[in-house]
């Protein structure tokens, strides 16, 4: 892999880029290399280690990003855990309208939760009170979206120490 982790001036992870783009940023004087790889990058005029982690030499402002309301994001917010019975699993999880659509329940962060098939079927078109099924926690809109999603088993060691920050979600959920 030749991807490069880009850090902000403040060392927070910003994104992942190609080595070509990283080298360009370095040559333009916009970034510095924090960690290089074993392999060398050679051209008739220069020689350098392939960068693995670079840091911007000025601060990049990130606009607040809204999290898109999608089925996948509801499941991620609830960590693939049924909000009625606490069953956890990536397969067979559904998105349930707490107040059913047929009773005027909207499709919003506050009215959508992750539910296992069994609970979803059992609840059917009823409100939680009506079927005596209670939510484990009150559903809310997430405050931020992680900017970077990486799969744990693809990470170079030197990236780890920079990836603890809040804007990165390390996913080990690899869909097969
Ligand atoms: Zn359940």
Tab-separated table of N, CA and C and ligand atoms in Angstrom:
chain	number	residue	atom	x	y	z
A	1	UNK	N	0.826	-1.209	0.000
A	1	UNK	CA	0.000	0.000	0.000
A	1	UNK	C	0.857	1.255	0.000
A	2	UNK	N	0.429	2.237	-0.735
A	2	UNK	CA	1.222	3.468	-0.843
A	2	UNK	C	0.435	4.681	-0.375
A	3	UNK	N	-0.695	4.454	0.308
A	3	UNK	CA	-1.479	5.580	0.801
A	3	UNK	C	-0.701	6.351	1.865
A	4	UNK	N	-1.030	7.627	1.957
A	4	UNK	CA	-0.331	8.491	2.904
A	4	UNK	C	-1.358	9.128	3.840
A	5	UNK	N	-1.062	9.080	5.129
A	5	UNK	CA	-1.921	9.724	6.118
A	5	UNK	C	-1.524	11.192	6.205
A	6	UNK	N	-2.497	12.073	6.049
A	6	UNK	CA	-2.234	13.513	6.109
A	6	UNK	C	-2.725	14.059	7.447
A	7	UNK	N	-1.814	14.700	8.173
A	7	UNK	CA	-2.199	15.316	9.443
A	7	UNK	C	-2.298	16.820	9.273
A	8	UNK	N	-3.158	17.406	10.050
A	8	UNK	CA	-3.252	18.856	10.068
A	8	UNK	C	-2.038	19.423	10.796
A	9	UNK	N	-1.877	20.716	10.744
A	9	UNK	CA	-0.816	21.425	11.454
A	9	UNK	C	-0.820	21.044	12.938
A	10	UNK	N	-2.011	20.782	13.454
A	10	UNK	CA	-2.205	20.440	14.872
A	10	UNK	C	-2.089	18.933	15.135
A	11	UNK	N	-1.622	18.204	14.156
A	11	UNK	CA	-1.417	16.749	14.264
A	11	UNK	C	-2.684	15.919	14.298
A	12	UNK	N	-3.825	16.513	14.030
A	12	UNK	CA	-5.007	15.661	13.959
A	12	UNK	C	-5.112	15.096	12.552
A	13	UNK	N	-5.594	13.877	12.460
A	13	UNK	CA	-5.687	13.236	11.152
A	13	UNK	C	-6.709	13.958	10.284
A	14	UNK	N	-6.305	14.249	9.047
A	14	UNK	CA	-7.194	14.988	8.144
A	14	UNK	C	-7.803	14.083	7.085
A	15	UNK	N	-6.944	13.377	6.405
A	15	UNK	CA	-7.432	12.440	5.399
A	15	UNK	C	-6.317	11.503	4.949
A	16	UNK	N	-6.680	10.695	3.989
A	16	UNK	CA	-5.712	9.761	3.424
A	16	UNK	C	-5.578	10.113	1.957
A	17	UNK	N	-4.357	10.196	1.483
A	17	UNK	CA	-4.176	10.615	0.098
A	17	UNK	C	-3.191	9.683	-0.609
A	18	UNK	N	-3.040	9.905	-1.913
A	18	UNK	CA	-2.094	9.098	-2.687
A	18	UNK	C	-0.678	9.628	-2.441
A	19	UNK	N	0.344	8.802	-2.695
A	19	UNK	CA	1.706	9.298	-2.466
A	19	UNK	C	2.056	10.388	-3.473
A	20	UNK	N	1.468	10.330	-4.673
A	20	UNK	CA	1.748	11.377	-5.658
A	20	UNK	C	1.336	12.750	-5.135
A	21	UNK	N	0.136	12.796	-4.568
A	21	UNK	CA	-0.371	14.065	-4.037
A	21	UNK	C	0.458	14.502	-2.829
A	22	UNK	N	0.856	13.527	-1.999
A	22	UNK	CA	1.658	13.846	-0.816
A	22	UNK	C	3.000	14.437	-1.232
A	23	UNK	N	3.633	13.835	-2.231
A	23	UNK	CA	4.933	14.322	-2.702
A	23	UNK	C	4.789	15.740	-3.255
A	24	UNK	N	3.691	15.969	-3.940
A	24	UNK	CA	3.440	17.303	-4.483
A	24	UNK	C	3.347	18.340	-3.346
A	25	UNK	N	2.625	17.993	-2.289
A	25	UNK	CA	2.476	18.902	-1.147
A	25	UNK	C	3.835	19.190	-0.494
A	26	UNK	N	4.677	18.168	-0.456
A	26	UNK	CA	6.002	18.345	0.146
A	26	UNK	C	6.854	19.280	-0.724
A	27	UNK	N	6.821	19.037	-2.047
A	27	UNK	CA	7.613	19.868	-2.950
A	27	UNK	C	7.135	21.301	-3.009
A	28	UNK	N	5.835	21.498	-2.758
A	28	UNK	CA	5.309	22.865	-2.756
A	28	UNK	C	5.580	23.556	-1.425
A	29	UNK	N	6.190	22.830	-0.495
A	29	UNK	CA	6.495	23.417	0.806
A	29	UNK	C	5.275	23.526	1.704
A	30	UNK	N	4.219	22.768	1.365
A	30	UNK	CA	2.992	22.865	2.162
A	30	UNK	C	2.927	21.803	3.246
A	31	UNK	N	3.763	20.794	3.148
A	31	UNK	CA	3.717	19.704	4.117
A	31	UNK	C	5.114	19.189	4.387
A	32	UNK	N	5.271	18.525	5.541
A	32	UNK	CA	6.558	17.895	5.872
A	32	UNK	C	6.332	16.408	6.112
A	33	UNK	N	7.395	15.644	5.937
A	33	UNK	CA	7.286	14.200	6.145
A	33	UNK	C	7.500	13.903	7.619
A	34	UNK	N	6.592	13.169	8.220
A	34	UNK	CA	6.781	12.753	9.612
A	34	UNK	C	7.298	11.329	9.682
A	35	UNK	N	6.918	10.547	8.693
A	35	UNK	CA	7.363	9.162	8.687
A	35	UNK	C	7.489	8.669	7.251
A	36	UNK	N	8.640	8.096	6.936
A	36	UNK	CA	8.854	7.587	5.586
A	36	UNK	C	8.841	6.069	5.574
A	37	UNK	N	8.604	5.527	4.406
A	37	UNK	CA	8.632	4.067	4.275
A	37	UNK	C	10.027	3.597	3.891
A	38	UNK	N	10.206	2.284	3.883
A	38	UNK	CA	11.491	1.703	3.492
A	38	UNK	C	11.813	2.015	2.032
A	39	UNK	N	10.800	1.891	1.187
A	39	UNK	CA	11.075	2.019	-0.246
A	39	UNK	C	11.364	3.455	-0.649
A	40	UNK	N	12.221	3.569	-1.650
A	40	UNK	CA	12.647	4.882	-2.111
A	40	UNK	C	11.887	5.277	-3.362
A	41	UNK	N	11.746	6.561	-3.499
A	41	UNK	CA	11.119	7.133	-4.671
A	41	UNK	C	12.258	7.820	-5.425
A	42	UNK	N	12.537	7.365	-6.638
A	42	UNK	CA	13.688	7.914	-7.346
A	42	UNK	C	13.279	8.518	-8.675
A	43	UNK	N	13.892	9.643	-8.994
A	43	UNK	CA	13.717	10.237	-10.317
A	43	UNK	C	15.100	10.733	-10.700
A	44	UNK	N	15.310	11.167	-11.933
A	44	UNK	CA	16.649	11.648	-12.301
A	44	UNK	C	17.110	12.803	-11.414
A	45	UNK	N	16.194	13.556	-10.843
A	45	UNK	CA	16.607	14.748	-10.097
A	45	UNK	C	16.509	14.628	-8.587
A	46	UNK	N	15.779	13.686	-8.086
A	46	UNK	CA	15.703	13.573	-6.625
A	46	UNK	C	15.490	12.136	-6.176
A	47	UNK	N	15.686	11.947	-4.886
A	47	UNK	CA	15.522	10.645	-4.285
A	47	UNK	C	14.931	10.872	-2.902
A	48	UNK	N	13.883	10.181	-2.573
A	48	UNK	CA	13.337	10.312	-1.219
A	48	UNK	C	12.626	9.042	-0.813
A	49	UNK	N	12.458	8.877	0.498
A	49	UNK	CA	11.685	7.740	0.963
A	49	UNK	C	10.221	8.003	0.634
A	50	UNK	N	9.528	6.955	0.309
A	50	UNK	CA	8.092	7.068	0.067
A	50	UNK	C	7.443	7.521	1.378
A	51	UNK	N	6.704	8.623	1.362
A	51	UNK	CA	6.138	9.080	2.630
A	51	UNK	C	5.005	8.169	3.112
A	52	UNK	N	4.856	8.076	4.425
A	52	UNK	CA	3.746	7.311	5.006
A	52	UNK	C	2.831	8.232	5.803
A	53	UNK	N	3.441	9.175	6.527
A	53	UNK	CA	2.666	10.170	7.279
A	53	UNK	C	3.245	11.541	6.970
A	54	UNK	N	2.398	12.479	6.559
A	54	UNK	CA	2.859	13.854	6.365
A	54	UNK	C	2.005	14.791	7.210
A	55	UNK	N	2.566	15.977	7.452
A	55	UNK	CA	1.857	16.954	8.269
A	55	UNK	C	1.819	18.273	7.512
A	56	UNK	N	0.650	18.878	7.460
A	56	UNK	CA	0.512	20.158	6.789
A	56	UNK	C	1.253	21.222	7.596
A	57	UNK	N	1.858	22.189	6.897
A	57	UNK	CA	2.615	23.224	7.599
A	57	UNK	C	1.775	24.462	7.893
A	58	UNK	N	0.487	24.354	7.612
A	58	UNK	CA	-0.435	25.427	8.012
A	58	UNK	C	-1.749	24.765	8.399
A	59	UNK	N	-2.562	25.485	9.128
A	59	UNK	CA	-3.781	24.901	9.671
A	59	UNK	C	-4.903	24.868	8.630
A	60	UNK	N	-5.518	23.717	8.484
A	60	UNK	CA	-6.631	23.600	7.547
A	60	UNK	C	-7.927	23.527	8.333
A	61	UNK	N	-8.775	24.466	8.058
A	61	UNK	CA	-10.074	24.501	8.720
A	61	UNK	C	-11.013	23.490	8.105
A	62	UNK	N	-11.676	22.716	8.944
A	62	UNK	CA	-12.648	21.766	8.424
A	62	UNK	C	-14.047	22.278	8.731
A	63	UNK	N	-14.883	22.383	7.708
A	63	UNK	CA	-16.256	22.771	8.006
A	63	UNK	C	-16.952	21.642	8.764
A	64	UNK	N	-17.899	21.994	9.609
A	64	UNK	CA	-18.665	20.962	10.291
A	64	UNK	C	-19.479	20.217	9.241
A	65	UNK	N	-19.417	18.930	9.325
A	65	UNK	CA	-20.166	18.168	8.342
A	65	UNK	C	-21.371	17.527	9.000
A	66	UNK	N	-22.468	17.629	8.304
A	66	UNK	CA	-23.670	16.973	8.807
A	66	UNK	C	-23.624	15.504	8.430
A	67	UNK	N	-24.155	14.703	9.304
A	67	UNK	CA	-24.168	13.277	9.013
A	67	UNK	C	-25.417	12.954	8.196
A	68	UNK	N	-25.224	12.299	7.079
A	68	UNK	CA	-26.361	11.951	6.225
A	68	UNK	C	-27.228	10.908	6.923
A	69	UNK	N	-28.508	11.095	6.826
A	69	UNK	CA	-29.442	10.144	7.416
A	69	UNK	C	-29.615	8.965	6.463
A	70	UNK	N	-28.864	7.913	6.731
A	70	UNK	CA	-28.975	6.720	5.891
A	70	UNK	C	-29.129	5.519	6.804
A	71	UNK	N	-29.560	4.423	6.219
A	71	UNK	CA	-29.719	3.209	7.000
A	71	UNK	C	-28.388	2.825	7.651
A	72	UNK	N	-27.328	2.874	6.858
A	72	UNK	CA	-26.020	2.475	7.379
A	72	UNK	C	-25.600	3.362	8.562
A	73	UNK	N	-25.865	4.666	8.446
A	73	UNK	CA	-25.455	5.563	9.527
A	73	UNK	C	-26.272	5.361	10.794
A	74	UNK	N	-27.539	4.982	10.645
A	74	UNK	CA	-28.351	4.649	11.833
A	74	UNK	C	-27.748	3.419	12.517
A	75	UNK	N	-27.398	2.411	11.714
A	75	UNK	CA	-26.825	1.188	12.280
A	75	UNK	C	-25.475	1.474	12.938
A	76	UNK	N	-24.684	2.349	12.325
A	76	UNK	CA	-23.392	2.717	12.909
A	76	UNK	C	-23.579	3.487	14.213
A	77	UNK	N	-24.530	4.423	14.213
A	77	UNK	CA	-24.770	5.196	15.438
A	77	UNK	C	-25.119	4.256	16.583
A	78	UNK	N	-25.947	3.262	16.295
A	78	UNK	CA	-26.389	2.333	17.345
A	78	UNK	C	-25.443	1.137	17.483
A	79	UNK	N	-24.323	1.209	16.776
A	79	UNK	CA	-23.292	0.178	16.866
A	79	UNK	C	-23.836	-1.224	16.576
A	80	UNK	N	-24.703	-1.301	15.618
A	80	UNK	CA	-25.280	-2.584	15.193
A	80	UNK	C	-25.892	-3.334	16.381
A	81	UNK	N	-26.455	-2.587	17.296
A	81	UNK	CA	-27.052	-3.194	18.488
A	81	UNK	C	-28.547	-2.898	18.506
A	82	UNK	N	-29.331	-3.949	18.667
A	82	UNK	CA	-30.782	-3.772	18.702
A	82	UNK	C	-31.138	-2.894	19.903
A	83	UNK	N	-31.863	-1.833	19.658
A	83	UNK	CA	-32.167	-0.884	20.722
A	83	UNK	C	-33.307	-1.356	21.627
A	84	UNK	N	-33.855	-2.507	21.311
A	84	UNK	CA	-34.912	-3.065	22.172
A	84	UNK	C	-34.380	-4.204	23.040
A	85	UNK	N	-33.590	-5.114	22.449
A	85	UNK	CA	-33.170	-6.293	23.223
A	85	UNK	C	-31.661	-6.381	23.410
A	86	UNK	N	-30.909	-5.405	22.860
A	86	UNK	CA	-29.452	-5.369	23.020
A	86	UNK	C	-28.680	-6.413	22.222
A	87	UNK	N	-29.352	-7.165	21.388
A	87	UNK	CA	-28.643	-8.117	20.536
A	87	UNK	C	-27.722	-7.329	19.609
A	88	UNK	N	-26.507	-7.859	19.440
A	88	UNK	CA	-25.553	-7.159	18.576
A	88	UNK	C	-25.189	-8.049	17.397
A	89	UNK	N	-25.092	-7.472	16.225
A	89	UNK	CA	-24.705	-8.257	15.064
A	89	UNK	C	-24.806	-7.414	13.822
A	90	UNK	N	-23.937	-7.714	12.874
A	90	UNK	CA	-23.956	-6.891	11.676
A	90	UNK	C	-24.963	-7.364	10.662
A	91	UNK	N	-25.231	-8.641	10.726
A	91	UNK	CA	-26.197	-9.160	9.778
A	91	UNK	C	-27.580	-9.070	10.382
A	92	UNK	N	-28.534	-9.011	9.519
A	92	UNK	CA	-29.935	-9.087	9.933
A	92	UNK	C	-30.405	-7.944	10.823
A	93	UNK	N	-29.653	-6.856	10.870
A	93	UNK	CA	-30.153	-5.714	11.619
A	93	UNK	C	-30.998	-4.849	10.683
A	94	UNK	N	-32.077	-4.341	11.231
A	94	UNK	CA	-32.974	-3.533	10.422
A	94	UNK	C	-33.081	-2.153	11.064
A	95	UNK	N	-33.690	-1.239	10.329
A	95	UNK	CA	-33.954	0.077	10.894
A	95	UNK	C	-35.444	0.157	11.186
A	96	UNK	N	-35.764	0.493	12.425
A	96	UNK	CA	-37.157	0.523	12.858
A	96	UNK	C	-37.605	1.965	13.099
A	97	UNK	N	-38.826	2.279	12.644
A	97	UNK	CA	-39.454	3.549	13.011
A	97	UNK	C	-40.054	3.369	14.405
A	98	UNK	N	-39.577	4.105	15.394
A	98	UNK	CA	-40.080	3.947	16.769
A	98	UNK	C	-41.591	4.186	16.790
A	99	UNK	N	-41.992	5.334	16.329
A	99	UNK	CA	-43.421	5.553	16.071
A	99	UNK	C	-43.625	5.192	14.604
A	100	UNK	N	-44.408	4.172	14.345
A	100	UNK	CA	-44.514	3.662	12.968
A	100	UNK	C	-44.937	4.740	11.972
A	101	UNK	N	-44.469	4.559	10.766
A	101	UNK	CA	-44.838	5.489	9.694
A	101	UNK	C	-46.356	5.586	9.538
A	102	UNK	N	-47.012	4.415	9.716
A	102	UNK	CA	-48.465	4.388	9.550
A	102	UNK	C	-49.175	5.235	10.611
A	103	UNK	N	-48.453	5.538	11.716
A	103	UNK	CA	-49.050	6.386	12.751
A	103	UNK	C	-48.450	7.792	12.712
A	104	UNK	N	-47.860	8.125	11.580
A	104	UNK	CA	-47.347	9.487	11.399
A	104	UNK	C	-45.923	9.689	11.885
A	105	UNK	N	-45.229	8.593	12.227
A	105	UNK	CA	-43.836	8.722	12.684
A	105	UNK	C	-42.938	9.170	11.548
A	106	UNK	N	-42.114	10.202	11.780
A	106	UNK	CA	-41.244	10.703	10.709
A	106	UNK	C	-39.965	9.870	10.560
A	107	UNK	N	-39.299	10.024	9.408
A	107	UNK	CA	-37.983	9.397	9.229
A	107	UNK	C	-36.931	10.398	9.669
A	108	UNK	N	-36.613	10.391	10.951
A	108	UNK	CA	-35.623	11.313	11.505
A	108	UNK	C	-34.698	10.530	12.428
A	109	UNK	N	-33.582	11.165	12.787
A	109	UNK	CA	-32.626	10.531	13.708
A	109	UNK	C	-33.303	10.130	15.013
A	110	UNK	N	-34.278	10.949	15.450
A	110	UNK	CA	-34.916	10.729	16.746
A	110	UNK	C	-35.969	9.631	16.688
A	111	UNK	N	-36.365	9.264	15.476
A	111	UNK	CA	-37.432	8.260	15.369
A	111	UNK	C	-36.978	6.975	14.685
A	112	UNK	N	-35.696	6.868	14.395
A	112	UNK	CA	-35.189	5.660	13.744
A	112	UNK	C	-34.156	4.992	14.641
A	113	UNK	N	-34.274	3.698	14.802
A	113	UNK	CA	-33.286	2.963	15.604
A	113	UNK	C	-32.938	1.639	14.932
A	114	UNK	N	-31.815	1.110	15.341
A	114	UNK	CA	-31.412	-0.217	14.904
A	114	UNK	C	-32.239	-1.246	15.684
A	115	UNK	N	-32.805	-2.198	14.980
A	115	UNK	CA	-33.588	-3.251	15.642
A	115	UNK	C	-33.306	-4.585	14.963
A	116	UNK	N	-33.246	-5.647	15.757
A	116	UNK	CA	-33.055	-6.964	15.150
A	116	UNK	C	-34.368	-7.364	14.479
A	117	UNK	N	-34.273	-8.348	13.621
A	117	UNK	CA	-35.468	-8.775	12.867
A	117	UNK	C	-36.584	-9.217	13.804
A	118	UNK	N	-36.154	-9.927	14.869
A	118	UNK	CA	-37.155	-10.476	15.765
A	118	UNK	C	-37.947	-9.346	16.435
A	119	UNK	N	-37.230	-8.367	16.973
A	119	UNK	CA	-37.918	-7.246	17.627
A	119	UNK	C	-38.740	-6.445	16.622
A	120	UNK	N	-38.172	-6.266	15.439
A	120	UNK	CA	-38.896	-5.491	14.431
A	120	UNK	C	-40.212	-6.190	14.079
A	121	UNK	N	-40.143	-7.505	13.936
A	121	UNK	CA	-41.367	-8.246	13.615
A	121	UNK	C	-42.361	-8.239	14.771
A	122	UNK	N	-41.789	-8.395	15.975
A	122	UNK	CA	-42.656	-8.448	17.148
A	122	UNK	C	-43.353	-7.104	17.346
A	123	UNK	N	-42.625	-6.057	17.121
A	123	UNK	CA	-43.178	-4.713	17.337
A	123	UNK	C	-44.214	-4.392	16.264
A	124	UNK	N	-43.873	-4.846	15.072
A	124	UNK	CA	-44.788	-4.657	13.954
A	124	UNK	C	-45.169	-3.197	13.778
A	125	UNK	N	-46.423	-2.875	13.649
A	125	UNK	CA	-46.814	-1.495	13.410
A	125	UNK	C	-47.300	-0.793	14.673
A	126	UNK	N	-46.648	-1.110	15.805
A	126	UNK	CA	-47.137	-0.552	17.060
A	126	UNK	C	-46.102	0.393	17.669
A	127	UNK	N	-46.554	1.225	18.560
A	127	UNK	CA	-45.619	2.094	19.269
A	127	UNK	C	-44.974	1.257	20.386
A	128	UNK	N	-43.798	1.687	20.893
A	128	UNK	CA	-43.129	0.910	21.948
A	128	UNK	C	-44.023	0.708	23.182
A	129	UNK	N	-44.784	1.714	23.557
A	129	UNK	CA	-45.663	1.603	24.736
A	129	UNK	C	-46.705	0.525	24.493
A	130	UNK	N	-47.232	0.535	23.307
A	130	UNK	CA	-48.310	-0.376	22.969
A	130	UNK	C	-47.885	-1.845	23.056
A	131	UNK	N	-46.626	-2.124	22.756
A	131	UNK	CA	-46.194	-3.523	22.806
A	131	UNK	C	-45.218	-3.766	23.946
A	132	UNK	N	-45.093	-2.791	24.836
A	132	UNK	CA	-44.247	-2.946	26.013
A	132	UNK	C	-42.787	-3.272	25.655
A	133	UNK	N	-42.297	-2.597	24.633
A	133	UNK	CA	-40.892	-2.749	24.251
A	133	UNK	C	-40.244	-1.389	24.460
A	134	UNK	N	-39.161	-1.383	25.232
A	134	UNK	CA	-38.593	-0.090	25.583
A	134	UNK	C	-37.219	0.128	24.988
A	135	UNK	N	-36.994	1.344	24.564
A	135	UNK	CA	-35.701	1.676	23.964
A	135	UNK	C	-34.625	1.722	25.035
A	136	UNK	N	-33.432	1.221	24.685
A	136	UNK	CA	-32.307	1.231	25.620
A	136	UNK	C	-31.808	2.654	25.853
A	137	UNK	N	-31.889	3.455	24.825
A	137	UNK	CA	-31.483	4.860	24.984
A	137	UNK	C	-32.250	5.701	23.984
A	138	UNK	N	-32.295	6.986	24.288
A	138	UNK	CA	-33.059	7.894	23.457
A	138	UNK	C	-32.268	8.195	22.183
A	139	UNK	N	-32.855	7.938	21.034
A	139	UNK	CA	-32.092	8.185	19.799
A	139	UNK	C	-31.889	9.676	19.515
A	140	UNK	N	-30.670	10.006	19.129
A	140	UNK	CA	-30.330	11.402	18.846
A	140	UNK	C	-29.530	11.475	17.544
A	141	UNK	N	-29.512	12.656	16.972
A	141	UNK	CA	-28.665	12.865	15.792
A	141	UNK	C	-27.211	12.891	16.251
A	142	UNK	N	-26.300	12.214	15.523
A	142	UNK	CA	-24.894	12.273	15.924
A	142	UNK	C	-24.327	13.666	15.699
A	143	UNK	N	-23.357	14.030	16.516
A	143	UNK	CA	-22.821	15.394	16.457
A	143	UNK	C	-21.819	15.592	15.332
A	144	UNK	N	-21.120	14.580	14.984
A	144	UNK	CA	-20.091	14.760	13.965
A	144	UNK	C	-20.010	13.501	13.119
A	145	UNK	N	-19.388	13.659	11.993
A	145	UNK	CA	-19.142	12.490	11.162
A	145	UNK	C	-17.639	12.250	11.151
A	146	UNK	N	-17.221	11.010	11.329
A	146	UNK	CA	-15.780	10.773	11.242
A	146	UNK	C	-15.305	11.077	9.824
A	147	UNK	N	-14.178	11.736	9.723
A	147	UNK	CA	-13.682	12.102	8.392
A	147	UNK	C	-12.968	10.951	7.736
A	148	UNK	N	-12.451	10.110	8.569
A	148	UNK	CA	-11.646	9.040	8.017
A	148	UNK	C	-12.181	7.719	8.505
A	149	UNK	N	-12.360	6.810	7.593
A	149	UNK	CA	-12.743	5.461	7.985
A	149	UNK	C	-11.652	4.538	7.493
A	150	UNK	N	-11.083	3.796	8.375
A	150	UNK	CA	-10.044	2.879	7.947
A	150	UNK	C	-10.326	1.496	8.501
A	151	UNK	N	-9.897	0.524	7.777
A	151	UNK	CA	-10.058	-0.836	8.249
A	151	UNK	C	-8.822	-1.208	9.046
A	152	UNK	N	-9.043	-1.728	10.232
A	152	UNK	CA	-7.960	-1.939	11.175
A	152	UNK	C	-6.806	-2.737	10.582
A	153	UNK	N	-7.104	-3.789	9.862
A	153	UNK	CA	-6.027	-4.661	9.417
A	153	UNK	C	-5.245	-4.124	8.225
A	154	UNK	N	-5.567	-2.922	7.767
A	154	UNK	CA	-4.805	-2.372	6.647
A	154	UNK	C	-3.892	-1.241	7.110
A	155	UNK	N	-3.847	-0.987	8.419
A	155	UNK	CA	-3.112	0.178	8.891
A	155	UNK	C	-1.627	-0.082	9.082
A	156	UNK	N	-0.790	0.805	8.520
A	156	UNK	CA	0.629	0.717	8.858
A	156	UNK	C	0.796	1.102	10.334
A	157	UNK	N	1.750	0.469	11.015
A	157	UNK	CA	1.958	0.710	12.450
A	157	UNK	C	2.091	2.191	12.792
A	158	UNK	N	2.824	2.911	11.938
A	158	UNK	CA	3.136	4.298	12.290
A	158	UNK	C	1.897	5.202	12.263
A	159	UNK	N	0.799	4.701	11.736
A	159	UNK	CA	-0.407	5.530	11.696
A	159	UNK	C	-1.140	5.524	13.035
A	160	UNK	N	-0.968	4.449	13.801
A	160	UNK	CA	-1.807	4.260	14.987
A	160	UNK	C	-1.798	5.422	15.952
A	161	UNK	N	-0.581	5.937	16.200
A	161	UNK	CA	-0.519	6.959	17.239
A	161	UNK	C	-1.235	8.247	16.835
A	162	UNK	N	-1.539	8.371	15.556
A	162	UNK	CA	-2.244	9.581	15.127
A	162	UNK	C	-3.739	9.365	14.960
A	163	UNK	N	-4.176	8.144	15.161
A	163	UNK	CA	-5.567	7.848	14.836
A	163	UNK	C	-6.469	7.691	16.058
A	164	UNK	N	-6.058	8.214	17.186
A	164	UNK	CA	-6.911	8.092	18.358
A	164	UNK	C	-7.899	9.234	18.421
A	165	UNK	N	-7.718	10.204	17.567
A	165	UNK	CA	-8.533	11.407	17.680
A	165	UNK	C	-9.966	11.172	17.238
A	166	UNK	N	-10.800	12.058	17.711
A	166	UNK	CA	-12.235	11.866	17.558
A	166	UNK	C	-12.721	11.818	16.115
A	167	UNK	N	-11.941	12.329	15.197
A	167	UNK	CA	-12.454	12.406	13.834
A	167	UNK	C	-12.144	11.162	13.019
A	168	UNK	N	-11.693	10.136	13.680
A	168	UNK	CA	-11.381	8.926	12.944
A	168	UNK	C	-12.151	7.758	13.526
A	169	UNK	N	-12.780	7.008	12.688
A	169	UNK	CA	-13.406	5.803	13.192
A	169	UNK	C	-12.707	4.613	12.568
A	170	UNK	N	-12.152	3.793	13.422
A	170	UNK	CA	-11.469	2.621	12.899
A	170	UNK	C	-12.492	1.509	12.820
A	171	UNK	N	-12.773	1.120	11.627
A	171	UNK	CA	-13.830	0.143	11.434
A	171	UNK	C	-13.241	-1.240	11.345
A	172	UNK	N	-13.712	-2.143	12.196
A	172	UNK	CA	-13.334	-3.494	11.861
A	172	UNK	C	-14.498	-4.225	11.253
A	173	UNK	N	-15.485	-3.503	10.915
A	173	UNK	CA	-16.621	-4.153	10.305
A	173	UNK	C	-16.363	-4.285	8.819
A	174	UNK	N	-15.807	-5.391	8.439
A	174	UNK	CA	-15.530	-5.566	7.026
A	174	UNK	C	-16.625	-6.417	6.428
A	175	UNK	N	-17.340	-5.802	5.543
A	175	UNK	CA	-18.446	-6.559	4.950
A	175	UNK	C	-17.908	-7.582	3.971
A	176	UNK	N	-18.363	-8.801	4.114
A	176	UNK	CA	-17.865	-9.813	3.196
A	176	UNK	C	-18.820	-9.946	2.016
B	1	LIG	ZN1	-33.986	-7.106	19.267
